[in-house]
């Protein structure tokens, strides 16, 4: 078992060596590294089918990789991986395990903790039943008509994962519908997260109460954002003069770790889907929080997502550190953050289906590793999670890539590509043009990462170029290529990122599974809401001048 803390950077041999290696590389350029190492792609890429990870465009040498792996050993990473999968209390500030991996165990798994497998399986079966009722058109609303629309009301981890995956797996949804002959009956799925009501307001304008079902997705079942949206929905039903008990029984499903609160809210027991406190919000799309996604893509496809993630779990648990995709992806991030001083990381999917991937990863990485207190209570003396951001690559090219190519910031990137697309039957009439478009996107993704790495060295002759036409290059990136974007491959990709987060937390000696930093803001908002309510009568003494001034301004603006 790992000891509570391993050597601090100042006492760590591997850390010191990495600092020296970064210093020695300073005067080099990625174009030199490629020129000096003809087999660089082979040496610096890993494959776990259907996912290939090419990190040869990272600014490092094979010696650096060896030192990063030594650092991981020094930080006792293998023992931490064992602790995670043994269900130990790795979330120490909340005294909880982090067992998101258990949600992906195949049915009938032989696992030491058979209760755990049984619990998970029971909820999956309950979820499958509800999903099938909805997809088969058997679930009827208060007037007896079948449900046509499902709205997931949740925020953060209770929204971002299913939202991102619904968009990513749209093709899988069309195929599942066609296979089941459900093209017309499978409900449409929508999402509302924002507490200020703009999404729910727009949806309620378009939807019909008698055929809409709402999923209250909330780990805590108390989140203000979610409950405010739910209240508005109840008022919407109320305006139809329908009995509230009937509405609650036919138009709401609850997904939470709190059956007591779902019960108190009058969600019928058969419409309550549970998960457990050992699933972090941002690690929950695999749980019953994935309900809306399963409604959209069908339960079989949802299982396939779990299977892809499980395959990655097994890879992470068993592969050697140097051949382990999540471990290497994490260590590359550590190299960039702590040794090359690159503090911003772009996620650049080359495909509109992955448009919500950057947002999803922002929560996964920044809510997990945006920490500055070590597990031993000491402040960190090094950087932790960089700023994660991103956009669909081809669109970003026409927006912020200018800065990547010629600005003053060093930025690392993950290019996320998909090799094949538009092969499904529903694209057949225009498959030729669409496949051409897909190749266009791929070519741009490959060209951009090449240009970012090599700069003008990618061009045959650059003599006499004026300053404003020069490209310095040396912007490091990793390219992740999926053979195809399927539930299985997406599951694998997302689990890879989850484990990356865990590995980085081990190197940085922080707890990735809590999020105390977001709690105080929630409390303060409660007080501020009281002041807003009181308007001009509010006692603003004791507040800072800015907040007081803004509150007075709002009170004036809303005054009749
Ligand atoms: O505010 C942060 C957070 O607690 C996230 O970690 C979580 O995913 C989100 O709020 C939503 O919480 P809940 O699922 O309990 O409504």
PDB file of N, CA, C and O and ligand atoms in Angstrom, residues 155-158 217-223 226 281-282 363 367 515 518-519 522, ligand 1:
ATOM      1  N   UNK A 155     -27.651  18.961 -13.620  1.00  0.00           N
ATOM      2  CA  UNK A 155     -26.575  19.921 -13.902  1.00  0.00           C
ATOM      3  C   UNK A 155     -25.234  19.275 -13.547  1.00  0.00           C
ATOM      4  O   UNK A 155     -25.196  18.295 -12.807  1.00  0.00           O
ATOM      5  N   UNK A 156     -24.150  19.813 -14.091  1.00  0.00           N
ATOM      6  CA  UNK A 156     -22.816  19.252 -13.810  1.00  0.00           C
ATOM      7  C   UNK A 156     -22.779  17.813 -14.279  1.00  0.00           C
ATOM      8  O   UNK A 156     -23.205  17.477 -15.390  1.00  0.00           O
ATOM      9  N   UNK A 157     -22.321  16.926 -13.405  1.00  0.00           N
ATOM     10  CA  UNK A 157     -22.208  15.515 -13.764  1.00  0.00           C
ATOM     11  C   UNK A 157     -23.547  14.867 -14.065  1.00  0.00           C
ATOM     12  O   UNK A 157     -23.602  13.823 -14.705  1.00  0.00           O
ATOM     13  N   UNK A 158     -24.637  15.468 -13.615  1.00  0.00           N
ATOM     14  CA  UNK A 158     -25.964  14.902 -13.887  1.00  0.00           C
ATOM     15  C   UNK A 158     -26.522  15.406 -15.212  1.00  0.00           C
ATOM     16  O   UNK A 158     -27.711  15.207 -15.507  1.00  0.00           O
ATOM     17  N   UNK A 217     -32.554  14.336 -12.496  1.00  0.00           N
ATOM     18  CA  UNK A 217     -31.271  13.648 -12.329  1.00  0.00           C
ATOM     19  C   UNK A 217     -30.422  14.458 -11.367  1.00  0.00           C
ATOM     20  O   UNK A 217     -29.948  15.546 -11.705  1.00  0.00           O
ATOM     21  N   UNK A 218     -30.241  13.959 -10.180  1.00  0.00           N
ATOM     22  CA  UNK A 218     -29.454  14.702  -9.193  1.00  0.00           C
ATOM     23  C   UNK A 218     -28.930  13.750  -8.136  1.00  0.00           C
ATOM     24  O   UNK A 218     -29.724  13.115  -7.427  1.00  0.00           O
ATOM     25  N   UNK A 219     -27.614  13.669  -8.045  1.00  0.00           N
ATOM     26  CA  UNK A 219     -27.021  12.780  -7.048  1.00  0.00           C
ATOM     27  C   UNK A 219     -27.566  13.126  -5.653  1.00  0.00           C
ATOM     28  O   UNK A 219     -27.964  12.265  -4.907  1.00  0.00           O
ATOM     29  N   UNK A 220     -27.597  14.411  -5.334  1.00  0.00           N
ATOM     30  CA  UNK A 220     -27.997  14.839  -3.990  1.00  0.00           C
ATOM     31  C   UNK A 220     -29.506  15.033  -3.874  1.00  0.00           C
ATOM     32  O   UNK A 220     -30.056  15.044  -2.782  1.00  0.00           O
ATOM     33  N   UNK A 221     -30.186  15.202  -4.973  1.00  0.00           N
ATOM     34  CA  UNK A 221     -31.612  15.539  -5.051  1.00  0.00           C
ATOM     35  C   UNK A 221     -31.917  16.836  -4.286  1.00  0.00           C
ATOM     36  O   UNK A 221     -33.021  17.037  -3.776  1.00  0.00           O
ATOM     37  N   UNK A 222     -30.936  17.705  -4.188  1.00  0.00           N
ATOM     38  CA  UNK A 222     -31.179  18.990  -3.519  1.00  0.00           C
ATOM     39  C   UNK A 222     -30.639  20.158  -4.348  1.00  0.00           C
ATOM     40  O   UNK A 222     -30.803  21.309  -3.940  1.00  0.00           O
ATOM     41  N   UNK A 223     -29.978  19.869  -5.452  1.00  0.00           N
ATOM     42  CA  UNK A 223     -29.293  20.947  -6.172  1.00  0.00           C
ATOM     43  C   UNK A 223     -30.281  22.005  -6.650  1.00  0.00           C
ATOM     44  O   UNK A 223     -31.267  21.705  -7.340  1.00  0.00           O
ATOM     45  N   UNK A 226     -31.307  22.376 -10.375  1.00  0.00           N
ATOM     46  CA  UNK A 226     -32.203  21.327 -10.853  1.00  0.00           C
ATOM     47  C   UNK A 226     -33.606  21.518 -10.280  1.00  0.00           C
ATOM     48  O   UNK A 226     -34.611  21.461 -10.999  1.00  0.00           O
ATOM     49  N   UNK A 281     -20.124  12.722  -9.016  1.00  0.00           N
ATOM     50  CA  UNK A 281     -21.027  13.277 -10.032  1.00  0.00           C
ATOM     51  C   UNK A 281     -20.424  13.239 -11.431  1.00  0.00           C
ATOM     52  O   UNK A 281     -21.057  12.795 -12.389  1.00  0.00           O
ATOM     53  N   UNK A 282     -19.181  13.672 -11.544  1.00  0.00           N
ATOM     54  CA  UNK A 282     -18.563  13.745 -12.880  1.00  0.00           C
ATOM     55  C   UNK A 282     -18.120  12.380 -13.394  1.00  0.00           C
ATOM     56  O   UNK A 282     -17.642  12.263 -14.510  1.00  0.00           O
ATOM     57  N   UNK A 363     -15.277  19.666 -16.742  1.00  0.00           N
ATOM     58  CA  UNK A 363     -15.722  19.283 -15.403  1.00  0.00           C
ATOM     59  C   UNK A 363     -14.877  18.116 -14.879  1.00  0.00           C
ATOM     60  O   UNK A 363     -14.392  18.150 -13.751  1.00  0.00           O
ATOM     61  N   UNK A 367     -12.759  20.015 -12.166  1.00  0.00           N
ATOM     62  CA  UNK A 367     -13.413  19.851 -10.859  1.00  0.00           C
ATOM     63  C   UNK A 367     -12.662  18.794 -10.045  1.00  0.00           C
ATOM     64  O   UNK A 367     -12.669  18.823  -8.820  1.00  0.00           O
ATOM     65  N   UNK A 515     -14.989  18.113  -4.163  1.00  0.00           N
ATOM     66  CA  UNK A 515     -15.100  19.397  -4.869  1.00  0.00           C
ATOM     67  C   UNK A 515     -15.519  20.487  -3.885  1.00  0.00           C
ATOM     68  O   UNK A 515     -16.495  21.184  -4.085  1.00  0.00           O
ATOM     69  N   UNK A 518     -16.497  24.290  -4.731  1.00  0.00           N
ATOM     70  CA  UNK A 518     -17.749  24.817  -5.292  1.00  0.00           C
ATOM     71  C   UNK A 518     -18.829  24.982  -4.225  1.00  0.00           C
ATOM     72  O   UNK A 518     -19.912  25.493  -4.501  1.00  0.00           O
ATOM     73  N   UNK A 519     -18.534  24.543  -2.999  1.00  0.00           N
ATOM     74  CA  UNK A 519     -19.575  24.545  -1.966  1.00  0.00           C
ATOM     75  C   UNK A 519     -19.875  25.938  -1.419  1.00  0.00           C
ATOM     76  O   UNK A 519     -21.024  26.334  -1.261  1.00  0.00           O
ATOM     77  N   UNK A 522     -22.173  28.167  -3.335  1.00  0.00           N
ATOM     78  CA  UNK A 522     -23.600  27.822  -3.231  1.00  0.00           C
ATOM     79  C   UNK A 522     -24.204  28.490  -1.995  1.00  0.00           C
ATOM     80  O   UNK A 522     -25.293  29.051  -2.051  1.00  0.00           O
TER      81      UNK A 522
HETATM   82  O1  LIG B   1     -21.600  21.886  -7.859  1.00  0.00           O
HETATM   83  C1  LIG B   1     -20.855  20.788  -8.162  1.00  0.00           C
HETATM   84  C2  LIG B   1     -21.662  19.520  -8.195  1.00  0.00           C
HETATM   85  O2  LIG B   1     -21.749  18.975  -6.920  1.00  0.00           O
HETATM   86  C3  LIG B   1     -21.047  18.537  -9.182  1.00  0.00           C
HETATM   87  O3  LIG B   1     -19.987  17.841  -8.660  1.00  0.00           O
HETATM   88  C4  LIG B   1     -22.226  17.715  -9.544  1.00  0.00           C
HETATM   89  O4  LIG B   1     -21.989  16.977 -10.701  1.00  0.00           O
HETATM   90  C5  LIG B   1     -23.266  18.800  -9.714  1.00  0.00           C
HETATM   91  O5  LIG B   1     -22.975  19.717  -8.672  1.00  0.00           O
HETATM   92  C6  LIG B   1     -24.695  18.339  -9.618  1.00  0.00           C
HETATM   93  O6  LIG B   1     -24.986  17.729  -8.397  1.00  0.00           O
HETATM   94  P1  LIG B   1     -26.234  16.806  -8.209  1.00  0.00           P
HETATM   95  O7  LIG B   1     -26.103  15.644  -9.127  1.00  0.00           O
HETATM   96  O8  LIG B   1     -26.208  16.404  -6.759  1.00  0.00           O
HETATM   97  O9  LIG B   1     -27.474  17.593  -8.534  1.00  0.00           O
END
